[in-house]
Amino acid sequence: MAPTGEADHIISQITAIDNEIRELNNKRAALVQRLNIIQSPIVSLFPSEILSRVFWFATRPYDQEDQQRKPTLSDTRNLFAIGSVCSKWYGLTRSSPQLWATIGLHKKSTPAQTKSTDYVALLQYYYRHVGPSGLSISISDLEPTVEAVIDEIVRVALEDNPGKLRAFHTDQGWNCATGKSLWPSLAKYGAKDVEFSQLERLELAWNRVIGGSETQHEDASLFLRSPRLRLLSIDACRAPKTPLQFPWIQLTELSLKDSGAFYALQLLALCPNLVTFNFQHLPVHDWSSLKLELTTMQSLRSLTWEALGNLEARFSDEQRPNIVPLDFLRYFRLPSLRYLNWRAPIPDSAGNSVTIHDFFAQMHQLEILKLHPSPKSKFGIEHQLHSFQYLTRLDLYFIAKEPREPESDESDADETGWGTGATDEDREEMEEWFYRLAIKPGENLFPNLQSLHFTMGDVEADGPLVVLYSRRNGPVGWTDPKQNPRNLTLPPYDPASPHWRNHSRLTEFSFQAYHDSTEMEWDFSPHHSALQDMISEARATEGVEDSIWTGFKLFF
C-alpha cells in the first residue's frame, strides 16, 4: 500500500476509534450519573415516607406564592419524569396514592406539542394508583374534542369509579364542542342512583349557548347521594338561572357567578347550613318569581356580594351594576357573620331605611370588611358603619380599570364609578371617606380596628395620612368634613390617654395604587414627617424603599 493511502487508512481508523471512545465516555458518564443517584443518600437513606412527601411537594398544583391552582398536564409529566429516574423511584411513585390525587385534562399549552393525549387511558391510569381518599379532576378544553371522548371521560369518573371521585371541576374554557358533550354526560351519569361516597366539591361552568343558539335542558338532579359534598361552585355564564338541583341542605360553601340575584336568593334559602356564600352578579335579565320568608342564617360566617357592571355592554343602562334586591335585605338575617366583601349599590333608602338598617345592624359580630364604595351611587353602606363595632380589619377599594384613550367624560370610570383620573367630585367623595375613618375626639367608629388597607386611584396624600396617624397615635381635630386635612395639626402620641382604654391601636397598614400610572406624592404633604416617624417605628415594612409612591405596607 502506498504511504499516502496507508496514512489515510490509519487516520480513518483513528477517527472511528475516537468516535467510539466519545460514545463510550458518554455512556459511561450516564451510567455513573445513574449510579450516583441510586447510591445517593436521598435514595438509599431516606425513608420511603419522607421521599414520597418530597415527590408530593415537587408535583403538587401550587404556584410560586404557594397558592393552590388547577392541576395541569405538566404536573403529570413531572410525576412520570420522577418515576423514570430509577426503579426505586418508579415503585415509590406508583405506590404513593397522594401523588395521584389530582389530575388536569386539557389541550396542549403550545402548538409545538403535537402528540395527542389519550385522556381516557391517562384518567384510568390515575384511578389505578389513587387511594381511597379519591381523585380530584379538573377539565378544560380537550384536544381533540370528540363527543365520544368527553362522554367516556365522564363515564369513567362517574359510573366506573363513583366511590373514588373527590372533586370535579370544569370552567369556561370549555369550547362549544366540548361543552355540548359535557352536560348531557353529566346529566346521564350524575343523575343516577349511585353513591359518590368521597365527593366533597363540585365546580361547574354552565354552558347554555352552543353554536350561537341556546340549548334546552330539562331540570336535572345531580349527585344527590353525595354524603360528603360540602362545596358547590356554579358559573352560570350570564344565565339568570340553571336547571340543576343538588343536595343543597348539606352544603357549607356555595359560590355563584354571573347568575341572577333572585336565583341566588332562592338557593341561599335552600342552604341553611352554609358557612360561606359568594355571589358575583353581572347585569342579566333576572328571574324574579320568588316568594321568601324571613330566614336566619345562623351558620353563615362569610359573605361576598359583588354586583358588577358589564363593560362590554352597548348601552349605558346595561353597564350599570344591579342594585342589591331589597328582598335580600328584608328577608335574610346573618347574625354570625364574621367576613363581608361588599361591592354593590344599596336600594334607595328614602322608603327603606329601616330595612337597610336592620340588615346591617344584626351583623354586630363582623370582624373583616372589604368594601368597594360607589361614588356614582346615591346610596351606599357608609351610613351603616357604626353597626360594626367589633371590626378588626378594613379593606377599602377606590378602584378603576386600566386607563385608556378617553371616548367620553366617563371613559376611565369602572363599574364602581371610580377612575384613575379622578374628578373633583370623586376626590370630595374620597375625602368624605377619610373623614369618616379618621379618629376624632369623642367618636367611636371601629374602636377595635387593627388592620387597615387602602387601594385607590388619584387622590391627595393628606387624607390617608391623617387616617393612618389617628388610628396609630390618637384623635385629631378634624371637626368639619369640608376642612382640608392638609391644614390639620397632628398631636403627639400619648400612651396614657384615656382614648386607648376603648380603642385598639393600628398594627398593620397598607396602601396600594390601583394602577402603575397613579402615584401617591407622600413627600409633598406637610404630614410627611409623621409618616417617616411611623415608618421608623414599624417592626417590619414592605415597599418603603423602592415603591412607596405606588404601594407599601407597615407592620407595627
Coordinates of C-alpha atoms in Angstrom, one line a residue:
M1 CA 0.0 0.0 0.0
A2 CA 1.3 3.4 -0.9
P3 CA 2.4 5.6 2.0
T4 CA -0.3 8.2 1.3
G5 CA -3.1 5.6 1.1
E6 CA -1.9 3.9 4.2
A7 CA -1.8 7.1 6.1
D8 CA -5.4 7.9 5.1
H9 CA -6.5 4.5 6.2
I10 CA -4.8 4.9 9.6
I11 CA -6.4 8.4 10.0
S12 CA -9.9 7.0 9.3
Q13 CA -9.3 4.2 11.8
I14 CA -8.2 6.7 14.4
T15 CA -11.3 8.8 13.7
A16 CA -13.5 5.8 14.1
I17 CA -11.8 4.9 17.4
D18 CA -12.2 8.5 18.7
N19 CA -15.9 8.4 17.9
E20 CA -16.3 5.1 19.7
I21 CA -14.4 6.5 22.7
R22 CA -16.7 9.5 22.8
E23 CA -19.7 7.3 22.7
L24 CA -18.4 5.1 25.4
N25 CA -17.4 8.1 27.5
N26 CA -21.0 9.5 27.1
K27 CA -22.4 6.1 28.0
R28 CA -20.0 5.8 31.0
A29 CA -21.0 9.3 32.2
A30 CA -24.7 8.4 32.0
L31 CA -24.1 5.2 33.9
V32 CA -22.0 7.0 36.6
Q33 CA -24.7 9.6 37.0
R34 CA -27.4 6.9 37.4
L35 CA -25.2 5.0 39.9
N36 CA -24.6 8.2 41.9
I37 CA -28.4 8.8 42.0
I38 CA -29.0 5.2 43.1
Q39 CA -26.3 5.3 45.7
S40 CA -27.0 8.9 46.9
P41 CA -28.3 9.5 50.4
I42 CA -31.7 10.8 49.2
V43 CA -32.4 7.4 47.6
S44 CA -30.5 4.9 49.8
L45 CA -31.0 6.5 53.2
F46 CA -34.3 8.5 53.1
P47 CA -37.3 6.5 54.4
S48 CA -40.0 6.0 51.7
E49 CA -42.5 8.1 53.6
I50 CA -40.2 11.1 53.5
L51 CA -39.1 10.6 49.9
S52 CA -42.8 10.3 48.9
R53 CA -43.5 13.6 50.6
V54 CA -40.7 15.3 48.7
F55 CA -42.2 14.0 45.5
W56 CA -45.6 15.4 46.5
F57 CA -44.1 18.9 47.0
A58 CA -42.4 18.6 43.6
T59 CA -45.6 17.8 41.8
R60 CA -48.5 19.4 43.7
P61 CA -50.6 22.0 41.9
Y62 CA -49.4 25.1 43.7
D63 CA -47.9 28.3 42.3
Q64 CA -44.8 30.2 43.3
E65 CA -46.7 32.1 46.0
D66 CA -47.9 28.7 47.5
Q67 CA -51.4 29.3 46.3
Q68 CA -53.4 26.4 45.0
R69 CA -54.1 26.3 41.3
K70 CA -55.7 24.0 38.8
P71 CA -53.6 20.8 38.1
T72 CA -52.1 20.6 34.6
L73 CA -50.6 18.0 32.3
S74 CA -47.2 19.5 33.2
D75 CA -47.8 18.1 36.7
T76 CA -48.4 14.7 35.2
R77 CA -45.3 14.9 33.1
N78 CA -43.2 15.9 36.2
L79 CA -44.6 12.9 38.1
F80 CA -43.7 10.5 35.3
A81 CA -40.3 12.0 34.9
I82 CA -39.5 11.5 38.6
G83 CA -40.6 7.9 38.3
S84 CA -38.3 7.3 35.4
V85 CA -35.1 8.1 37.4
C86 CA -34.6 4.6 38.9
S87 CA -36.6 1.5 39.7
K88 CA -37.0 2.5 43.4
W89 CA -38.4 5.9 42.4
Y90 CA -40.7 4.2 39.9
G91 CA -42.0 1.8 42.6
L92 CA -42.4 4.6 45.1
T93 CA -44.3 6.9 42.8
R94 CA -46.7 4.1 41.9
S95 CA -47.3 3.1 45.5
S96 CA -47.9 6.6 46.8
P97 CA -51.7 7.4 46.4
Q98 CA -51.3 11.0 47.4
L99 CA -49.2 11.7 44.2
W100 CA -52.2 10.6 42.1
A101 CA -54.8 12.6 43.9
T102 CA -55.3 15.4 41.3
I103 CA -55.3 15.4 37.5
G104 CA -55.7 18.1 34.9
L105 CA -57.1 17.2 31.5
H106 CA -56.8 20.0 28.9
K107 CA -55.4 20.7 25.5
K108 CA -51.7 21.3 24.9
S109 CA -50.3 24.6 26.1
T110 CA -48.3 25.2 23.0
P111 CA -48.8 24.3 19.3
A112 CA -45.4 22.6 19.2
Q113 CA -46.7 19.8 21.5
T114 CA -48.4 17.9 18.7
K115 CA -48.5 14.4 20.2
S116 CA -52.1 13.8 21.2
T117 CA -53.1 12.8 24.7
D118 CA -55.2 9.6 25.4
Y119 CA -57.2 11.3 28.1
V120 CA -59.3 8.3 28.9
A121 CA -56.2 6.0 29.3
L122 CA -54.5 8.6 31.4
L123 CA -57.5 9.0 33.7
Q124 CA -57.8 5.2 34.1
Y125 CA -54.1 5.1 35.0
Y126 CA -54.7 7.6 37.7
Y127 CA -57.6 5.7 39.1
R128 CA -55.5 2.5 39.3
H129 CA -53.0 4.3 41.6
V130 CA -55.1 6.7 43.6
G131 CA -56.0 5.7 47.1
P132 CA -59.4 5.5 48.9
S133 CA -59.5 9.3 49.6
G134 CA -60.3 9.8 45.9
L135 CA -59.3 11.7 42.8
S136 CA -59.8 15.4 42.0
I137 CA -60.4 16.0 38.3
S138 CA -60.1 19.4 36.6
I139 CA -61.2 19.5 32.9
S140 CA -60.9 22.3 30.4
D141 CA -60.8 22.4 26.5
L142 CA -59.7 19.0 25.3
E143 CA -58.0 18.2 22.0
P144 CA -59.5 16.6 20.0
T145 CA -63.0 17.5 21.3
V146 CA -64.7 14.3 20.2
E147 CA -68.1 13.8 21.7
A148 CA -67.4 10.1 22.5
V149 CA -64.1 11.1 24.3
I150 CA -65.9 13.6 26.5
D151 CA -68.6 11.1 27.3
E152 CA -66.0 8.4 28.1
I153 CA -64.2 10.6 30.5
V154 CA -67.3 11.4 32.4
R155 CA -68.4 7.7 32.3
V156 CA -65.0 6.6 33.8
A157 CA -65.3 9.2 36.6
L158 CA -69.0 9.0 37.4
E159 CA -70.0 5.5 36.5
D160 CA -66.9 3.3 36.8
N161 CA -65.4 5.0 39.8
P162 CA -68.1 6.9 41.7
G163 CA -66.6 6.0 45.1
K164 CA -63.2 7.4 44.1
L165 CA -64.3 10.9 42.9
R166 CA -63.3 13.5 45.4
A167 CA -63.8 16.7 43.3
F168 CA -64.9 17.6 39.8
H169 CA -64.0 20.9 38.2
T170 CA -64.9 22.5 34.8
D171 CA -64.6 26.1 33.8
Q172 CA -65.4 28.5 30.9
G173 CA -62.5 27.1 29.0
W174 CA -64.9 24.5 27.5
N175 CA -65.4 25.3 23.9
C176 CA -68.7 24.7 22.1
A177 CA -67.9 21.2 21.0
T178 CA -66.6 20.2 24.4
G179 CA -69.4 21.9 26.3
K180 CA -72.0 20.3 24.1
S181 CA -70.9 16.9 25.1
L182 CA -70.2 17.7 28.8
W183 CA -73.7 18.5 30.1
P184 CA -75.6 15.6 28.6
S185 CA -72.9 13.3 30.0
L186 CA -73.2 14.9 33.5
A187 CA -76.9 14.6 33.4
K188 CA -76.8 11.0 32.3
Y189 CA -74.2 9.7 34.8
G190 CA -74.5 12.3 37.7
A191 CA -78.3 11.8 38.0
K192 CA -78.1 8.0 38.5
D193 CA -79.0 6.5 41.9
V194 CA -75.3 6.0 42.8
E195 CA -73.5 7.0 45.9
F196 CA -70.5 9.3 45.4
S197 CA -69.1 8.5 48.8
Q198 CA -65.9 10.6 48.6
L199 CA -67.2 13.6 46.6
E200 CA -66.5 16.8 48.5
R201 CA -66.6 19.6 46.0
L202 CA -68.1 20.5 42.6
E203 CA -67.0 23.5 40.5
L204 CA -69.1 23.6 37.3
A205 CA -69.4 26.1 34.4
W206 CA -72.9 26.1 32.9
N207 CA -72.8 26.4 29.1
R208 CA -76.3 27.3 27.8
V209 CA -75.2 28.9 24.5
I210 CA -73.7 26.5 22.0
G211 CA -73.1 27.4 18.4
G212 CA -75.0 30.6 18.7
S213 CA -78.3 29.1 20.0
E214 CA -79.5 28.3 23.4
T215 CA -79.6 24.6 24.2
Q216 CA -82.6 23.4 26.1
H217 CA -82.0 21.3 29.2
E218 CA -84.6 19.8 31.5
D219 CA -84.2 20.2 35.2
A220 CA -81.6 17.7 36.4
S221 CA -80.9 16.5 39.9
L222 CA -77.2 15.7 40.2
F223 CA -75.1 14.0 42.8
L224 CA -77.9 13.7 45.3
R225 CA -76.3 10.7 47.0
S226 CA -73.1 12.5 48.0
P227 CA -72.9 12.5 51.8
R228 CA -69.6 14.4 52.0
L229 CA -70.4 17.1 49.4
R230 CA -69.9 20.4 51.0
L231 CA -68.6 22.9 48.4
L232 CA -70.5 23.8 45.2
S233 CA -69.5 26.5 42.7
I234 CA -71.6 27.3 39.6
D235 CA -70.6 29.7 36.9
A236 CA -73.9 30.4 35.2
C237 CA -72.2 32.2 32.3
R238 CA -74.8 35.0 32.4
A239 CA -77.8 32.7 32.6
P240 CA -80.4 34.0 35.1
K241 CA -80.7 30.5 36.5
T242 CA -79.6 27.0 35.7
P243 CA -81.8 23.8 35.5
L244 CA -79.8 22.0 38.1
Q245 CA -80.6 20.6 41.5
F246 CA -78.1 19.5 44.1
P247 CA -78.3 18.3 47.8
W248 CA -78.5 21.9 49.0
I249 CA -79.2 21.3 52.6
Q250 CA -75.8 19.7 53.3
L251 CA -73.7 22.4 51.6
T252 CA -71.4 24.6 53.7
E253 CA -69.9 26.7 50.9
L254 CA -71.8 28.0 47.8
S255 CA -70.4 30.2 45.1
L256 CA -72.4 31.6 42.2
K257 CA -71.0 33.6 39.4
D258 CA -72.7 35.5 36.5
S259 CA -76.2 34.4 37.6
G260 CA -79.4 36.3 38.5
A261 CA -79.7 37.7 42.0
F262 CA -83.2 36.3 42.7
Y263 CA -81.9 32.8 41.7
A264 CA -79.1 33.4 44.2
L265 CA -81.6 34.2 46.9
Q266 CA -83.6 31.1 46.2
L267 CA -80.6 28.9 46.5
L268 CA -79.4 30.7 49.7
A269 CA -82.8 30.0 51.3
L270 CA -82.3 26.3 50.4
C271 CA -78.9 26.1 52.2
P272 CA -79.5 26.6 55.9
N273 CA -76.0 25.2 56.9
L274 CA -73.9 27.5 54.7
V275 CA -70.7 28.8 56.3
T276 CA -69.6 30.7 53.1
F277 CA -71.6 32.3 50.4
N278 CA -70.0 34.0 47.4
F279 CA -72.1 35.8 44.7
Q280 CA -71.0 37.7 41.7
H281 CA -73.8 39.3 39.7
L282 CA -73.5 40.7 36.2
P283 CA -76.3 42.8 34.7
V284 CA -78.5 40.0 33.2
H285 CA -82.2 39.7 32.6
D286 CA -83.1 38.5 36.1
W287 CA -85.7 35.9 37.1
S288 CA -87.9 37.2 40.0
S289 CA -90.8 34.8 40.5
L290 CA -89.8 34.3 44.2
K291 CA -91.6 34.0 47.5
L292 CA -89.5 34.3 50.5
E293 CA -89.9 34.1 54.3
L294 CA -87.7 35.6 56.9
T295 CA -84.6 33.4 57.0
T296 CA -81.9 33.5 59.7
M297 CA -78.6 32.0 58.5
Q298 CA -77.1 31.1 61.9
S299 CA -74.1 29.2 60.4
L300 CA -73.0 31.8 57.8
R301 CA -69.7 33.3 58.6
S302 CA -68.5 34.7 55.3
L303 CA -70.5 36.6 52.6
T304 CA -69.2 38.1 49.3
W305 CA -71.8 40.0 47.2
E306 CA -70.5 41.7 44.1
A307 CA -72.7 43.4 41.6
L308 CA -70.5 44.2 38.6
G309 CA -71.2 46.4 35.7
N310 CA -70.9 45.0 32.2
L311 CA -68.1 46.9 30.5
E312 CA -68.8 45.2 27.2
A313 CA -72.5 46.3 27.0
R314 CA -73.6 48.5 24.2
F315 CA -75.8 50.8 26.2
S316 CA -75.0 52.7 29.4
D317 CA -78.0 51.2 31.2
E318 CA -76.6 47.7 30.6
Q319 CA -73.3 48.8 32.1
R320 CA -74.6 49.8 35.5
P321 CA -74.3 47.3 38.3
N322 CA -77.5 45.8 39.6
I323 CA -78.8 47.2 42.9
V324 CA -79.0 44.6 45.7
P325 CA -82.5 43.2 45.7
L326 CA -84.5 44.6 48.6
D327 CA -85.7 41.1 49.3
F328 CA -82.2 40.1 50.4
L329 CA -82.1 42.9 52.9
R330 CA -85.7 42.3 54.1
Y331 CA -85.8 38.5 54.4
F332 CA -82.3 37.4 55.4
R333 CA -80.6 37.8 58.7
L334 CA -76.9 36.9 59.2
P335 CA -76.1 37.3 62.9
S336 CA -73.0 35.1 62.9
L337 CA -71.2 36.9 60.0
R338 CA -67.5 37.5 60.5
Y339 CA -66.4 38.4 57.0
L340 CA -68.1 40.7 54.5
N341 CA -66.9 41.5 51.0
W342 CA -69.5 44.1 49.7
R343 CA -69.4 45.6 46.2
A344 CA -73.0 46.6 45.3
P345 CA -75.3 49.6 45.4
I346 CA -78.0 49.6 48.0
P347 CA -81.6 50.4 47.2
D348 CA -83.0 53.9 47.6
S349 CA -83.1 54.3 51.4
A350 CA -85.8 57.0 51.3
G351 CA -88.5 54.5 52.0
N352 CA -86.5 51.5 53.1
S353 CA -84.2 53.0 55.8
V354 CA -85.4 50.6 58.5
T355 CA -85.0 47.5 56.3
I356 CA -81.5 48.5 55.3
H357 CA -80.5 49.4 58.9
D358 CA -81.9 46.2 60.3
F359 CA -80.0 44.1 57.8
F360 CA -76.6 45.5 58.7
A361 CA -77.3 46.1 62.4
Q362 CA -77.6 42.4 63.0
M363 CA -74.0 41.9 61.8
H364 CA -72.7 43.0 65.1
Q365 CA -70.0 40.3 65.2
L366 CA -68.4 41.3 61.9
E367 CA -64.6 41.3 62.1
I368 CA -63.4 41.8 58.5
L369 CA -65.0 44.2 55.9
K370 CA -63.8 44.5 52.3
L371 CA -65.7 47.4 50.9
H372 CA -65.9 48.9 47.4
P373 CA -67.7 52.3 47.7
S374 CA -69.5 53.7 44.7
P375 CA -69.4 57.5 44.4
K376 CA -71.7 57.3 41.4
S377 CA -74.4 55.6 43.5
K378 CA -76.6 57.8 45.7
F379 CA -76.9 55.2 48.4
G380 CA -74.2 53.0 50.0
I381 CA -73.2 51.2 53.1
E382 CA -71.4 54.2 54.6
H383 CA -74.4 55.1 56.8
Q384 CA -74.4 51.6 58.5
L385 CA -70.7 51.6 59.5
H386 CA -71.5 52.1 63.2
S387 CA -73.0 48.6 63.3
F388 CA -69.6 47.0 63.0
Q389 CA -68.2 47.7 66.5
Y390 CA -66.0 44.6 66.6
L391 CA -64.4 45.2 63.2
T392 CA -60.6 44.4 63.3
R393 CA -59.8 44.7 59.6
L394 CA -61.0 47.1 56.9
D395 CA -60.0 46.9 53.2
L396 CA -61.3 49.9 51.3
Y397 CA -61.1 49.9 47.5
F398 CA -61.5 53.1 45.4
I399 CA -60.6 51.3 42.2
A400 CA -60.9 51.7 38.5
K401 CA -60.0 49.8 35.3
E402 CA -56.8 50.5 33.5
P403 CA -56.6 53.9 31.7
R404 CA -57.4 54.1 28.0
E405 CA -57.9 56.7 25.4
P406 CA -60.9 58.8 26.5
E407 CA -64.1 58.3 24.5
S408 CA -66.4 60.2 26.8
D409 CA -66.3 62.0 30.1
E410 CA -66.7 58.8 32.0
S411 CA -64.4 56.5 29.9
D412 CA -62.0 55.9 32.7
A413 CA -64.7 55.0 35.3
D414 CA -65.2 51.4 36.1
E415 CA -68.3 49.6 37.3
T416 CA -67.9 51.1 40.8
G417 CA -67.6 54.6 39.4
W418 CA -64.0 55.3 40.4
G419 CA -61.5 56.2 37.7
T420 CA -57.7 56.6 37.5
G421 CA -58.2 60.2 36.6
A422 CA -60.4 61.3 39.4
T423 CA -62.7 64.3 39.1
D424 CA -63.0 67.0 41.8
E425 CA -66.3 65.4 42.8
D426 CA -64.6 62.0 43.1
R427 CA -61.9 63.5 45.3
E428 CA -64.6 65.0 47.5
E429 CA -66.2 61.6 47.9
M430 CA -62.9 60.1 48.9
E431 CA -62.2 62.9 51.4
E432 CA -65.5 62.2 53.0
W433 CA -64.4 58.6 53.5
F434 CA -61.2 59.7 55.0
Y435 CA -63.1 62.0 57.3
R436 CA -65.3 59.1 58.4
L437 CA -62.4 56.8 59.2
A438 CA -60.2 59.3 61.0
I439 CA -60.4 59.1 64.8
K440 CA -61.8 62.3 66.2
P441 CA -62.3 63.3 69.8
G442 CA -65.4 61.7 71.3
E443 CA -66.0 59.4 68.2
N444 CA -66.0 55.7 68.3
L445 CA -66.1 54.3 64.8
F446 CA -64.4 50.9 64.6
P447 CA -62.8 51.0 68.0
N448 CA -61.2 47.6 67.6
L449 CA -59.7 48.2 64.2
Q450 CA -56.1 46.8 63.9
S451 CA -55.6 46.4 60.2
L452 CA -56.3 49.0 57.5
H453 CA -55.8 48.6 53.8
F454 CA -56.3 51.2 51.1
T455 CA -56.4 50.6 47.3
M456 CA -57.1 53.8 45.4
G457 CA -56.5 55.9 42.4
D458 CA -55.8 59.6 42.1
V459 CA -56.1 61.4 45.4
E460 CA -54.0 63.7 47.6
A461 CA -51.9 62.1 50.3
D462 CA -53.1 64.2 53.2
G463 CA -56.4 62.4 53.9
P464 CA -54.9 58.8 54.0
L465 CA -52.0 60.1 56.2
V466 CA -54.4 61.7 58.7
V467 CA -56.4 58.5 58.9
L468 CA -53.2 56.4 59.5
Y469 CA -51.9 58.8 62.1
S470 CA -55.2 59.0 64.1
R471 CA -55.6 55.2 64.1
R472 CA -52.0 54.8 65.2
N473 CA -51.4 57.8 67.6
G474 CA -54.8 59.1 68.7
P475 CA -57.6 61.6 67.8
V476 CA -57.1 64.5 65.5
G477 CA -59.1 67.7 65.4
W478 CA -60.8 67.1 62.1
T479 CA -64.1 68.7 63.2
D480 CA -65.5 69.7 59.8
P481 CA -65.7 67.3 56.8
K482 CA -65.1 70.3 54.5
Q483 CA -61.9 71.1 56.3
N484 CA -58.8 70.4 54.3
P485 CA -56.8 67.6 56.1
R486 CA -53.6 69.3 54.8
N487 CA -54.2 72.1 57.4
L488 CA -54.7 69.9 60.4
T489 CA -52.4 69.8 63.4
L490 CA -51.4 66.2 64.4
P491 CA -51.0 66.0 68.2
P492 CA -48.2 63.8 69.6
Y493 CA -48.9 60.2 70.7
D494 CA -49.9 60.0 74.4
P495 CA -49.8 56.4 75.6
A496 CA -51.5 57.4 78.9
S497 CA -54.5 58.9 77.1
P498 CA -57.9 57.6 78.2
H499 CA -58.7 57.1 74.5
W500 CA -56.7 53.9 74.5
R501 CA -59.0 52.3 77.1
N502 CA -61.7 51.8 74.5
H503 CA -59.7 51.8 71.2
S504 CA -57.2 49.4 69.7
R505 CA -54.0 50.8 68.2
L506 CA -53.5 50.1 64.5
T507 CA -51.0 47.2 64.0
E508 CA -51.0 46.9 60.2
F509 CA -51.4 49.4 57.3
S510 CA -51.0 49.1 53.6
F511 CA -51.5 51.4 50.6
Q512 CA -51.7 50.2 47.0
A513 CA -52.2 52.3 43.9
Y514 CA -54.8 50.9 41.6
H515 CA -52.6 51.4 38.5
D516 CA -48.9 51.9 37.9
S517 CA -49.7 55.4 36.4
T518 CA -51.1 56.5 39.8
E519 CA -48.5 57.7 42.4
M520 CA -49.1 59.0 45.9
E521 CA -46.9 62.1 46.5
W522 CA -46.4 61.5 50.2
D523 CA -43.4 63.8 50.4
F524 CA -45.5 66.8 49.2
S525 CA -47.8 66.5 52.3
P526 CA -47.0 68.7 55.3
H527 CA -47.6 65.5 57.3
H528 CA -44.8 63.6 55.6
S529 CA -42.6 63.8 58.6
A530 CA -45.3 62.0 60.6
L531 CA -45.3 59.2 58.0
Q532 CA -41.5 58.9 58.3
D533 CA -41.8 58.6 62.1
M534 CA -44.3 55.8 61.8
I535 CA -42.1 54.0 59.3
S536 CA -39.2 54.2 61.7
E537 CA -41.5 52.8 64.5
A538 CA -42.7 49.9 62.4
R539 CA -41.2 46.5 63.3
A540 CA -41.4 45.5 59.6
T541 CA -42.0 47.2 56.3
E542 CA -42.6 46.3 52.6
G543 CA -42.0 48.6 49.6
V544 CA -40.9 51.6 51.7
E545 CA -37.5 51.9 50.0
D546 CA -38.4 51.3 46.4
S547 CA -42.2 51.7 45.8
I548 CA -43.7 53.9 48.5
W549 CA -45.4 56.0 45.8
T550 CA -47.3 53.1 44.4
G551 CA -47.6 50.7 47.3
F552 CA -46.2 49.9 50.8
K553 CA -47.0 48.0 54.0
L554 CA -46.3 48.8 57.6
F555 CA -46.4 46.3 60.5
F556 CA -46.3 47.7 64.0

